[in-house]
Amino acid sequence: VGTGNSFVTPSISTTTNYYVASSTNGVSTTNIGPATISGSTAVVGTYYVNFTVTSPVTIASVKCYFNVVGSNFLLNIRDAASLASVFTYSGTTTVSGTTTPQLLPINATLAPGNYQMGWTTDPGTYRQSTGATYPYTLPGVISITGNTFDPNYIYYFYDWSIVTGCESTRQLVTATVNPIPTAPTTPSTVSKTGTTISVRWNTVSGAAGYQLDVATDALFSSMVSGYNNLAVIDTSHSIIGLSGGTSYFIRVRSVNATSCTSTNSLILNDTTPTSNVNVSLTAFLQGLYLGGSTMTAAPFNADGVSSTNVADTITVELRDVVTYATTYSSSTLLSTSGVANVTFPGASIGGSYYVVILHRNSITTWSANPVTILSSGTTYNFTTAASQAAGSNMVDDGSGVFLIYTGDINQDGAVDFGDYPNLDIASSNGVIGYDTNDLDGNGAVDFADYPVIDINSSNGVLSSTP
C-alpha cells in the first residue's frame, strides 16, 4: 500500500492495522493457494498442510476461517521428515464464520526444505472438503503439495502471502481512530445569586472531563474571564465573579481520555438577580492556619500569581431549619484574615437559615443556631467559641481562636482511613500545585500534610449537624 519513510492512510473510520518492513531491491509479494473458502465446509483441527520451499522465502501471512471468537491458538510449522517444530505463531481468534477470514501475520522465514503447517493448539478452524487442485505453486519458490488426510480437501490456510527477496520481519503499526465523544445535554441552573450561577449537566459515558464556556452574548464572542475552555472534572460547577442583573450564556463540551472533544451542548441562557444581600462570615481553616488570626494563601502558593490575600475558595450554604435542605448556595473567597463576604438573593432576606461552610478538604461545619438574614447585611463569626458551630465541632488553636477541622479529603463527613489513599498517592508522586490533598496549602503534597490529618483521624473527627 505504500513505500518510503512515511505513509498517509486513506480515509478510515475505524482503527486499522498496517504492517511495515524494511527491504532491499528485488523484494516481491505473491499470493498462492485458494483465495477464499468455498463449497462444503466443516470444523476439523488435527491435520497438517504439506508444502515444499525451493528457495529462501517468507510466508508473510495466511488467512483462516474460525468458528468461534476468543479462542487461543498456536500455529506450528514443522520439518516434514523429523516432525520437529521450526516455527510457531500464537494468537487469539477475533472473527468467526465462513464469510470473513482472519488475517494471521505469521512472518515465517524458511530455508529450502519440506514442511508441514497445522495447529499445536486447535482453535476450531473450517476446512474445505472439495475443490482442491494441488499443487499450488510459485515456481522456483514454494509449492503447497497437499495435506495429511485427503487430497481433495483444503485445510485451514487460504491466500498465502509469499515474500521473496530480502525483507525484515513485518512490524504491526496500528492507526487508532479515536471516537468523538457525545455532547452533554443543555446545562441547567442549580442555584444563583447576584454574583454566582451554579450549573450542572448530564454525565457522558466515556468522558474524562468537560470544557465550560461562559459569555455575555449568544455568539460567545465576549467571554467571561476564566471561563473560555475551562477544564472541569465533575458534571457541575459554580460560576463566580459575575455581575448582578446580567444575562449570561453557558455551554459545555465533553472530552475523552485521548483529548477528543465533542460538539457544544445547547446553550443555557440565565440572568443573575439584581437584588442581593451580603452575609459576612469569619472563619479559619485548621490546615491553612498560621497563628495570629491569619492563614496562608493557598492559591498563591500553588501558582505564584493569585492574590496573596486569599486563603482559599469556600462554598457557603443557607440550609432550611426544618428539612436541612440547601435553599441557597454561593461560592466565595475566604481572605487570609478569615473574612468571607457572600452574596445571596434578596429573596433570602427575612428568612432564618443554618449557615454551612464547605471547603475542599475540611469538615463541613454548621452554625450552632439559625441565622436571620437582614436587608442591612448579616454577620456571623465562627472563630470566637466552639459553641458557634453545631456540636461545638471546632478546634481551639490554643489561644482561644477556634478553627474548622481539616482532613476530610473525600468529603464524606469524617476524617478517617478513607481520606488517606489519595493523600498517600499524591504525596508519593510529589504532586505540586493547587490540589485537594495539599492540607497545609503550601503548594505541595508532602509529609507536612500528615500531622493534622493524623491527629483528627485519631480523634475521630466527624461533621456535626444541629
Short mmCIF file of C-alpha atoms in Angstrom, two decimals:
data_model
loop_
_atom_site.label_atom_id
_atom_site.label_comp_id
_atom_site.label_asym_id
_atom_site.label_seq_id
_atom_site.Cartn_x
_atom_site.Cartn_y
_atom_site.Cartn_z
CA VAL A 1 0.00 0.00 0.00
CA GLY A 2 2.96 2.31 0.25
CA THR A 3 6.74 2.74 0.21
CA GLY A 4 9.19 5.22 1.68
CA ASN A 5 9.84 6.57 5.16
CA SER A 6 6.26 7.63 5.83
CA PHE A 7 2.75 6.64 4.83
CA VAL A 8 -0.51 8.55 4.89
CA THR A 9 -3.51 6.28 5.28
CA PRO A 10 -6.59 6.72 3.14
CA SER A 11 -9.71 7.98 4.92
CA ILE A 12 -10.51 5.44 7.64
CA SER A 13 -13.37 5.47 10.13
CA THR A 14 -12.26 2.58 12.34
CA THR A 15 -8.97 1.53 13.91
CA THR A 16 -6.89 -0.24 11.23
CA ASN A 17 -3.75 -2.41 11.41
CA TYR A 18 -0.88 -1.89 8.96
CA TYR A 19 2.40 -3.81 8.70
CA VAL A 20 5.77 -2.27 7.90
CA ALA A 21 9.13 -3.81 6.96
CA SER A 22 12.46 -2.66 5.57
CA SER A 23 13.69 -4.31 2.37
CA THR A 24 16.30 -4.21 -0.37
CA ASN A 25 15.62 -4.02 -4.09
CA GLY A 26 14.01 -7.08 -5.64
CA VAL A 27 11.53 -7.88 -2.88
CA SER A 28 8.17 -9.05 -4.22
CA THR A 29 4.98 -10.37 -2.67
CA THR A 30 2.78 -13.02 -4.32
CA ASN A 31 -0.32 -14.79 -3.04
CA ILE A 32 -0.84 -18.52 -3.64
CA GLY A 33 -3.41 -21.08 -2.60
CA PRO A 34 -7.20 -20.67 -2.71
CA ALA A 35 -8.11 -17.03 -2.05
CA THR A 36 -11.29 -17.85 -0.10
CA ILE A 37 -13.11 -20.81 1.33
CA SER A 38 -15.96 -22.32 -0.74
CA GLY A 39 -18.07 -25.41 -1.18
CA SER A 40 -18.69 -27.90 1.61
CA THR A 41 -17.02 -26.99 4.93
CA ALA A 42 -16.51 -28.48 8.37
CA VAL A 43 -14.62 -27.66 11.56
CA VAL A 44 -11.63 -30.01 11.94
CA GLY A 45 -8.29 -29.24 13.52
CA THR A 46 -5.96 -32.24 13.67
CA TYR A 47 -4.30 -32.36 10.23
CA TYR A 48 -1.32 -30.65 8.59
CA VAL A 49 -0.77 -28.98 5.20
CA ASN A 50 2.26 -30.21 3.21
CA PHE A 51 4.41 -27.71 1.34
CA THR A 52 7.89 -27.50 -0.18
CA VAL A 53 10.22 -24.49 -0.15
CA THR A 54 12.76 -24.42 -3.00
CA SER A 55 14.41 -21.05 -2.27
CA PRO A 56 14.54 -18.87 0.88
CA VAL A 57 11.13 -17.40 1.44
CA THR A 58 8.95 -15.60 3.99
CA ILE A 59 5.34 -16.62 4.49
CA ALA A 60 4.12 -13.15 5.46
CA SER A 61 0.53 -14.09 6.26
CA VAL A 62 -2.24 -16.64 5.78
CA LYS A 63 -5.99 -16.34 6.20
CA CYS A 64 -8.16 -18.67 8.30
CA TYR A 65 -11.86 -19.12 8.99
CA PHE A 66 -12.66 -19.79 12.64
CA ASN A 67 -15.93 -20.95 14.17
CA VAL A 68 -15.59 -19.04 17.45
CA VAL A 69 -14.19 -15.72 18.67
CA GLY A 70 -11.83 -15.61 21.65
CA SER A 71 -10.14 -18.99 21.16
CA ASN A 72 -6.38 -19.12 21.72
CA PHE A 73 -4.25 -20.96 19.15
CA LEU A 74 -0.67 -21.99 18.41
CA LEU A 75 0.20 -22.37 14.72
CA ASN A 76 3.09 -24.78 14.13
CA ILE A 77 5.41 -25.27 11.13
CA ARG A 78 7.45 -28.44 11.37
CA ASP A 79 10.02 -30.34 9.34
CA ALA A 80 8.13 -32.91 7.25
CA ALA A 81 10.66 -35.68 7.88
CA SER A 82 11.55 -35.31 11.56
CA LEU A 83 8.31 -33.56 12.60
CA ALA A 84 10.48 -31.18 14.64
CA SER A 85 8.96 -27.71 15.04
CA VAL A 86 10.81 -24.94 13.18
CA PHE A 87 8.36 -22.04 13.71
CA THR A 88 5.36 -21.21 15.92
CA TYR A 89 2.88 -18.33 15.96
CA SER A 90 0.33 -17.75 18.74
CA GLY A 91 -2.80 -15.65 18.74
CA THR A 92 -6.49 -15.37 19.56
CA THR A 93 -9.42 -15.64 17.16
CA THR A 94 -11.24 -12.36 16.53
CA VAL A 95 -13.50 -13.24 13.55
CA SER A 96 -15.84 -16.22 13.18
CA GLY A 97 -17.75 -17.84 10.32
CA THR A 98 -17.03 -18.74 6.69
CA THR A 99 -17.79 -15.28 5.29
CA THR A 100 -14.90 -13.17 6.59
CA PRO A 101 -11.40 -14.61 7.20
CA GLN A 102 -8.96 -13.57 9.92
CA LEU A 103 -5.51 -12.50 8.69
CA LEU A 104 -2.63 -14.10 10.61
CA PRO A 105 0.61 -12.09 10.05
CA ILE A 106 2.89 -15.03 10.85
CA ASN A 107 6.09 -13.73 9.10
CA ALA A 108 7.68 -17.20 8.96
CA THR A 109 11.07 -17.11 7.20
CA LEU A 110 12.04 -20.58 5.92
CA ALA A 111 15.04 -22.17 4.22
CA PRO A 112 14.57 -24.68 1.37
CA GLY A 113 13.05 -27.96 2.54
CA ASN A 114 9.84 -29.93 3.03
CA TYR A 115 7.46 -28.67 5.71
CA GLN A 116 4.04 -29.16 7.27
CA MET A 117 1.83 -26.44 8.78
CA GLY A 118 -1.01 -27.02 11.24
CA TRP A 119 -2.20 -26.39 14.79
CA THR A 120 -0.45 -27.31 18.03
CA THR A 121 -3.34 -25.68 19.89
CA ASP A 122 -6.56 -26.12 17.88
CA PRO A 123 -8.86 -23.04 17.84
CA GLY A 124 -11.60 -24.74 15.79
CA THR A 125 -10.96 -23.99 12.10
CA TYR A 126 -13.04 -24.54 8.98
CA ARG A 127 -11.65 -26.71 6.18
CA GLN A 128 -13.00 -27.17 2.66
CA SER A 129 -13.90 -30.78 1.74
CA THR A 130 -13.99 -30.36 -2.06
CA GLY A 131 -12.25 -28.48 -4.84
CA ALA A 132 -8.57 -28.95 -4.01
CA THR A 133 -6.26 -28.81 -7.06
CA TYR A 134 -2.77 -29.47 -5.72
CA PRO A 135 -0.11 -28.31 -6.15
CA TYR A 136 -0.46 -24.56 -5.67
CA THR A 137 2.91 -23.31 -6.84
CA LEU A 138 5.03 -20.20 -7.04
CA PRO A 139 7.68 -21.57 -9.42
CA GLY A 140 11.15 -21.81 -8.00
CA VAL A 141 9.99 -20.61 -4.60
CA ILE A 142 7.24 -22.61 -2.86
CA SER A 143 4.61 -25.27 -3.61
CA ILE A 144 1.61 -26.34 -1.49
CA THR A 145 1.50 -30.05 -2.28
CA GLY A 146 -1.35 -31.49 -0.18
CA ASN A 147 -2.28 -32.45 3.35
CA THR A 148 -2.02 -35.35 5.75
CA PHE A 149 -5.58 -36.59 5.19
CA ASP A 150 -7.32 -36.28 1.78
CA PRO A 151 -6.00 -34.79 -1.49
CA ASN A 152 -9.49 -33.40 -2.26
CA TYR A 153 -9.55 -31.30 0.92
CA ILE A 154 -8.15 -27.84 1.62
CA TYR A 155 -7.10 -27.46 5.23
CA TYR A 156 -7.26 -24.24 7.21
CA PHE A 157 -4.92 -21.83 5.40
CA TYR A 158 -6.00 -19.61 2.50
CA ASP A 159 -4.46 -16.87 0.38
CA TRP A 160 -0.85 -17.40 1.47
CA SER A 161 1.14 -14.14 1.11
CA ILE A 162 4.65 -15.09 -0.05
CA VAL A 163 7.57 -12.63 0.10
CA THR A 164 10.75 -13.27 -1.84
CA GLY A 165 13.92 -11.25 -1.68
CA CYS A 166 15.46 -9.68 1.42
CA GLU A 167 12.89 -8.20 3.79
CA SER A 168 12.88 -7.70 7.54
CA THR A 169 10.20 -9.07 9.86
CA ARG A 170 6.98 -7.14 9.41
CA GLN A 171 6.04 -4.96 12.36
CA LEU A 172 2.48 -4.13 13.35
CA VAL A 173 1.54 -0.44 13.18
CA THR A 174 -1.96 0.41 14.40
CA ALA A 175 -3.70 3.52 13.13
CA THR A 176 -6.05 4.23 16.02
CA VAL A 177 -9.27 6.11 15.30
CA ASN A 178 -10.50 7.76 18.48
CA PRO A 179 -14.27 8.25 18.56
CA ILE A 180 -15.60 11.75 19.17
CA PRO A 181 -17.50 11.81 22.50
CA THR A 182 -21.16 12.71 22.75
CA ALA A 183 -22.03 16.28 23.68
CA PRO A 184 -23.71 16.84 27.08
CA THR A 185 -27.31 17.95 27.23
CA THR A 186 -28.15 21.60 27.89
CA PRO A 187 -26.74 22.73 31.27
CA SER A 188 -29.33 23.56 33.93
CA THR A 189 -29.22 26.11 36.74
CA VAL A 190 -28.94 24.68 40.25
CA SER A 191 -28.86 28.00 42.11
CA LYS A 192 -27.82 31.59 41.52
CA THR A 193 -27.04 34.84 43.28
CA GLY A 194 -26.13 38.28 42.00
CA THR A 195 -22.53 37.08 41.51
CA THR A 196 -22.84 33.32 41.05
CA ILE A 197 -24.63 30.83 38.80
CA SER A 198 -24.24 27.17 39.76
CA VAL A 199 -24.94 24.78 36.88
CA ARG A 200 -24.95 21.05 36.24
CA TRP A 201 -25.18 18.79 33.19
CA ASN A 202 -25.55 15.08 32.46
CA THR A 203 -22.74 12.54 32.74
CA VAL A 204 -21.44 11.50 29.31
CA SER A 205 -20.31 7.89 29.01
CA GLY A 206 -16.57 7.69 28.30
CA ALA A 207 -15.89 11.32 29.16
CA ALA A 208 -12.73 12.01 31.17
CA GLY A 209 -13.75 15.62 31.76
CA TYR A 210 -15.58 18.61 30.35
CA GLN A 211 -14.93 22.12 28.99
CA LEU A 212 -17.09 25.04 30.13
CA ASP A 213 -17.67 28.32 28.28
CA VAL A 214 -19.45 31.38 29.70
CA ALA A 215 -20.11 34.54 27.68
CA THR A 216 -22.28 37.64 27.76
CA ASP A 217 -23.50 37.07 24.17
CA ALA A 218 -25.04 34.15 22.32
CA LEU A 219 -22.19 34.06 19.78
CA PHE A 220 -19.62 33.63 22.58
CA SER A 221 -17.54 36.49 21.24
CA SER A 222 -17.43 38.18 24.68
CA MET A 223 -16.15 35.51 27.01
CA VAL A 224 -16.23 35.85 30.80
CA SER A 225 -12.67 35.89 32.10
CA GLY A 226 -11.58 32.44 33.24
CA TYR A 227 -14.45 30.64 31.51
CA ASN A 228 -13.15 30.02 28.00
CA ASN A 229 -12.46 26.27 27.63
CA LEU A 230 -12.36 25.92 31.40
CA ALA A 231 -11.44 22.31 32.27
CA VAL A 232 -13.95 20.75 34.68
CA ILE A 233 -13.78 17.19 36.01
CA ASP A 234 -17.24 16.94 37.58
CA THR A 235 -20.66 17.45 36.00
CA SER A 236 -21.36 20.64 37.95
CA HIS A 237 -19.65 23.96 38.51
CA SER A 238 -20.21 27.26 40.32
CA ILE A 239 -19.50 30.19 38.02
CA ILE A 240 -18.37 33.02 40.30
CA GLY A 241 -17.40 36.66 39.92
CA LEU A 242 -20.48 37.58 37.86
CA SER A 243 -22.41 40.86 37.82
CA GLY A 244 -25.94 41.28 39.12
CA GLY A 245 -28.78 41.76 36.64
CA THR A 246 -26.67 40.44 33.75
CA SER A 247 -27.57 37.85 31.11
CA TYR A 248 -25.06 35.02 30.67
CA PHE A 249 -24.76 32.28 28.05
CA ILE A 250 -23.37 28.93 29.14
CA ARG A 251 -22.35 25.83 27.16
CA VAL A 252 -20.29 22.72 27.84
CA ARG A 253 -18.39 20.02 25.91
CA SER A 254 -17.23 16.53 26.89
CA VAL A 255 -13.60 15.44 26.49
CA ASN A 256 -12.46 11.80 26.38
CA ALA A 257 -9.20 10.26 27.59
CA THR A 258 -7.46 10.92 24.25
CA SER A 259 -8.41 14.64 24.38
CA CYS A 260 -11.02 14.35 21.63
CA THR A 261 -13.70 16.98 22.23
CA SER A 262 -17.41 16.77 21.47
CA THR A 263 -19.50 19.42 19.81
CA ASN A 264 -21.04 22.08 22.06
CA SER A 265 -24.11 21.38 24.14
CA LEU A 266 -27.17 23.51 23.61
CA ILE A 267 -26.85 26.91 25.29
CA LEU A 268 -28.22 27.83 28.71
CA ASN A 269 -29.16 31.50 28.97
CA ASP A 270 -29.70 32.76 32.52
CA THR A 271 -29.66 36.13 34.26
CA THR A 272 -28.24 36.92 37.68
CA PRO A 273 -30.69 38.61 40.07
CA THR A 274 -30.29 42.34 40.74
CA SER A 275 -31.47 42.34 44.37
CA ASN A 276 -28.87 40.75 46.61
CA VAL A 277 -27.90 40.73 50.26
CA ASN A 278 -24.48 40.33 51.80
CA VAL A 279 -23.52 37.87 54.56
CA SER A 280 -20.14 38.49 56.16
CA LEU A 281 -18.52 35.45 57.80
CA THR A 282 -15.38 34.99 59.83
CA ALA A 283 -13.80 31.54 59.87
CA PHE A 284 -10.37 29.94 59.93
CA LEU A 285 -9.39 26.62 58.29
CA GLN A 286 -7.19 24.50 60.52
CA GLY A 287 -4.88 23.25 57.75
CA LEU A 288 -4.12 26.76 56.45
CA TYR A 289 -3.93 28.49 59.85
CA LEU A 290 -0.57 30.11 60.67
CA GLY A 291 -1.50 31.56 64.06
CA GLY A 292 -2.13 35.16 64.97
CA SER A 293 -5.53 35.16 63.23
CA THR A 294 -4.08 34.66 59.77
CA MET A 295 -3.93 31.89 57.17
CA THR A 296 -1.57 31.04 54.34
CA ALA A 297 -2.57 31.95 50.76
CA ALA A 298 -3.11 28.50 49.22
CA PRO A 299 -3.87 29.57 45.61
CA PHE A 300 -0.82 31.89 45.53
CA ASN A 301 1.40 29.16 46.97
CA ALA A 302 0.22 26.89 44.15
CA ASP A 303 0.52 29.21 41.15
CA GLY A 304 2.52 32.26 42.26
CA VAL A 305 0.07 34.66 40.60
CA SER A 306 -3.12 34.55 42.66
CA SER A 307 -3.80 37.17 45.32
CA THR A 308 -1.69 36.87 48.45
CA ASN A 309 -4.75 38.00 50.42
CA VAL A 310 -6.87 34.95 49.52
CA ALA A 311 -6.61 31.86 51.73
CA ASP A 312 -8.88 29.68 49.56
CA THR A 313 -12.32 29.31 47.96
CA ILE A 314 -15.22 28.13 50.13
CA THR A 315 -18.89 27.41 49.46
CA VAL A 316 -21.48 28.84 51.83
CA GLU A 317 -24.96 27.34 52.03
CA LEU A 318 -28.13 28.57 53.70
CA ARG A 319 -29.98 25.47 54.95
CA ASP A 320 -33.67 25.14 55.81
CA VAL A 321 -34.10 24.98 59.61
CA VAL A 322 -36.58 22.09 59.41
CA THR A 323 -35.54 19.90 56.48
CA TYR A 324 -31.86 20.94 56.39
CA ALA A 325 -32.24 21.21 52.59
CA THR A 326 -30.00 23.70 50.81
CA THR A 327 -32.06 26.80 49.99
CA TYR A 328 -29.23 28.99 48.70
CA SER A 329 -25.60 28.28 47.84
CA SER A 330 -22.77 30.59 46.86
CA SER A 331 -19.02 30.16 46.35
CA THR A 332 -16.74 32.94 47.53
CA LEU A 333 -13.17 33.75 48.53
CA LEU A 334 -12.00 33.45 52.14
CA SER A 335 -9.31 36.01 52.94
CA THR A 336 -6.12 35.16 54.82
CA SER A 337 -7.58 37.14 57.74
CA GLY A 338 -10.58 34.79 57.82
CA VAL A 339 -13.23 37.05 56.29
CA ALA A 340 -15.64 35.95 53.55
CA ASN A 341 -18.31 38.17 52.05
CA VAL A 342 -21.07 36.09 50.49
CA THR A 343 -23.88 37.35 48.27
CA PHE A 344 -27.33 35.75 48.37
CA PRO A 345 -30.53 36.65 46.51
CA GLY A 346 -32.78 39.26 48.05
CA ALA A 347 -35.43 36.57 48.44
CA SER A 348 -33.44 35.25 51.40
CA ILE A 349 -33.98 38.49 53.39
CA GLY A 350 -36.04 37.92 56.49
CA GLY A 351 -35.54 34.17 56.47
CA SER A 352 -33.71 32.19 59.14
CA TYR A 353 -31.22 29.55 57.98
CA TYR A 354 -28.38 27.46 59.25
CA VAL A 355 -25.16 28.82 57.75
CA VAL A 356 -22.96 26.00 56.47
CA ILE A 357 -19.32 26.29 55.33
CA LEU A 358 -17.88 23.74 52.88
CA HIS A 359 -14.24 23.56 51.84
CA ARG A 360 -12.39 21.17 49.56
CA ASN A 361 -10.60 19.26 52.34
CA SER A 362 -12.25 20.46 55.56
CA ILE A 363 -15.10 19.14 57.68
CA THR A 364 -18.45 20.66 56.69
CA THR A 365 -19.32 23.00 59.57
CA TRP A 366 -22.79 24.33 60.53
CA SER A 367 -23.71 27.34 62.59
CA ALA A 368 -24.97 26.27 66.01
CA ASN A 369 -28.27 28.12 65.58
CA PRO A 370 -30.31 29.59 62.71
CA VAL A 371 -29.16 32.98 61.46
CA THR A 372 -31.66 35.61 60.29
CA ILE A 373 -30.73 37.30 57.01
CA LEU A 374 -31.11 41.08 57.32
CA SER A 375 -31.51 43.54 54.47
CA SER A 376 -28.80 45.70 56.03
CA GLY A 377 -26.37 42.79 55.95
CA THR A 378 -25.66 39.86 58.25
CA THR A 379 -22.52 38.83 60.11
CA TYR A 380 -21.54 35.56 61.77
CA ASN A 381 -18.25 34.72 63.45
CA PHE A 382 -17.29 31.03 63.80
CA THR A 383 -13.94 31.78 65.43
CA THR A 384 -14.91 33.18 68.86
CA ALA A 385 -16.06 29.97 70.55
CA ALA A 386 -16.51 26.29 69.79
CA SER A 387 -20.20 26.76 70.56
CA GLN A 388 -20.55 28.92 67.45
CA ALA A 389 -20.55 25.65 65.48
CA ALA A 390 -23.18 22.91 65.72
CA GLY A 391 -21.99 20.33 68.23
CA SER A 392 -19.16 22.69 69.23
CA ASN A 393 -17.39 20.98 66.34
CA MET A 394 -14.24 23.11 66.06
CA VAL A 395 -10.74 23.00 67.49
CA ASP A 396 -9.05 25.64 69.70
CA ASP A 397 -5.71 26.85 68.31
CA GLY A 398 -4.51 27.25 71.91
CA SER A 399 -5.17 30.96 72.17
CA GLY A 400 -8.95 30.97 72.12
CA VAL A 401 -9.33 31.13 68.34
CA PHE A 402 -11.46 28.29 67.01
CA LEU A 403 -10.73 26.58 63.69
CA ILE A 404 -12.70 24.40 61.27
CA TYR A 405 -11.25 20.88 61.22
CA THR A 406 -9.11 19.89 58.21
CA GLY A 407 -8.60 16.43 56.69
CA ASP A 408 -11.89 15.36 55.10
CA ILE A 409 -10.29 14.86 51.69
CA ASN A 410 -13.03 12.64 50.28
CA GLN A 411 -15.79 14.88 51.75
CA ASP A 412 -17.70 12.01 53.38
CA GLY A 413 -18.14 13.89 56.67
CA ALA A 414 -15.35 12.12 58.57
CA VAL A 415 -11.59 12.38 58.91
CA ASP A 416 -10.65 8.70 58.80
CA PHE A 417 -8.84 5.98 56.87
CA GLY A 418 -10.90 6.74 53.76
CA ASP A 419 -9.03 10.05 53.34
CA TYR A 420 -5.54 8.53 53.26
CA PRO A 421 -5.33 6.66 49.91
CA ASN A 422 -5.49 9.78 47.72
CA LEU A 423 -3.15 11.63 50.08
CA ASP A 424 -0.65 8.77 50.05
CA ILE A 425 -0.68 8.56 46.23
CA ALA A 426 -0.35 12.31 45.76
CA SER A 427 2.44 12.53 48.34
CA SER A 428 4.30 9.58 46.80
CA ASN A 429 4.03 11.18 43.36
CA GLY A 430 5.24 14.54 44.64
CA VAL A 431 2.16 16.41 43.42
CA ILE A 432 2.57 20.18 43.37
CA GLY A 433 0.12 22.96 42.66
CA TYR A 434 -3.47 23.52 43.74
CA ASP A 435 -4.53 20.05 44.91
CA THR A 436 -7.21 18.83 47.33
CA ASN A 437 -4.64 16.67 49.15
CA ASP A 438 -2.49 19.73 50.00
CA LEU A 439 -3.86 20.12 53.52
CA ASP A 440 -1.45 22.84 54.66
CA GLY A 441 -1.82 24.88 51.43
CA ASN A 442 1.90 25.22 50.77
CA GLY A 443 1.55 24.21 47.11
CA ALA A 444 2.95 20.68 47.54
CA VAL A 445 1.57 17.36 48.78
CA ASP A 446 4.22 16.02 51.13
CA PHE A 447 4.99 14.85 54.67
CA ALA A 448 3.95 18.22 56.09
CA ASP A 449 0.30 17.43 55.27
CA TYR A 450 0.15 14.38 57.55
CA PRO A 451 0.29 15.75 61.13
CA VAL A 452 -3.12 17.47 61.08
CA ILE A 453 -4.95 14.56 59.42
CA ASP A 454 -3.24 12.03 61.71
CA ILE A 455 -4.46 13.89 64.81
CA ASN A 456 -8.00 14.43 63.54
CA SER A 457 -8.32 10.85 62.30
CA SER A 458 -7.06 9.52 65.64
CA ASN A 459 -9.62 11.70 67.43
CA GLY A 460 -12.45 10.50 65.19
CA VAL A 461 -13.44 13.96 63.93
CA LEU A 462 -16.87 13.92 62.26
CA SER A 463 -19.19 16.52 60.75
CA SER A 464 -21.91 17.62 63.17
CA THR A 465 -25.40 18.95 62.40
CA PRO A 466 -27.69 20.88 64.77
#
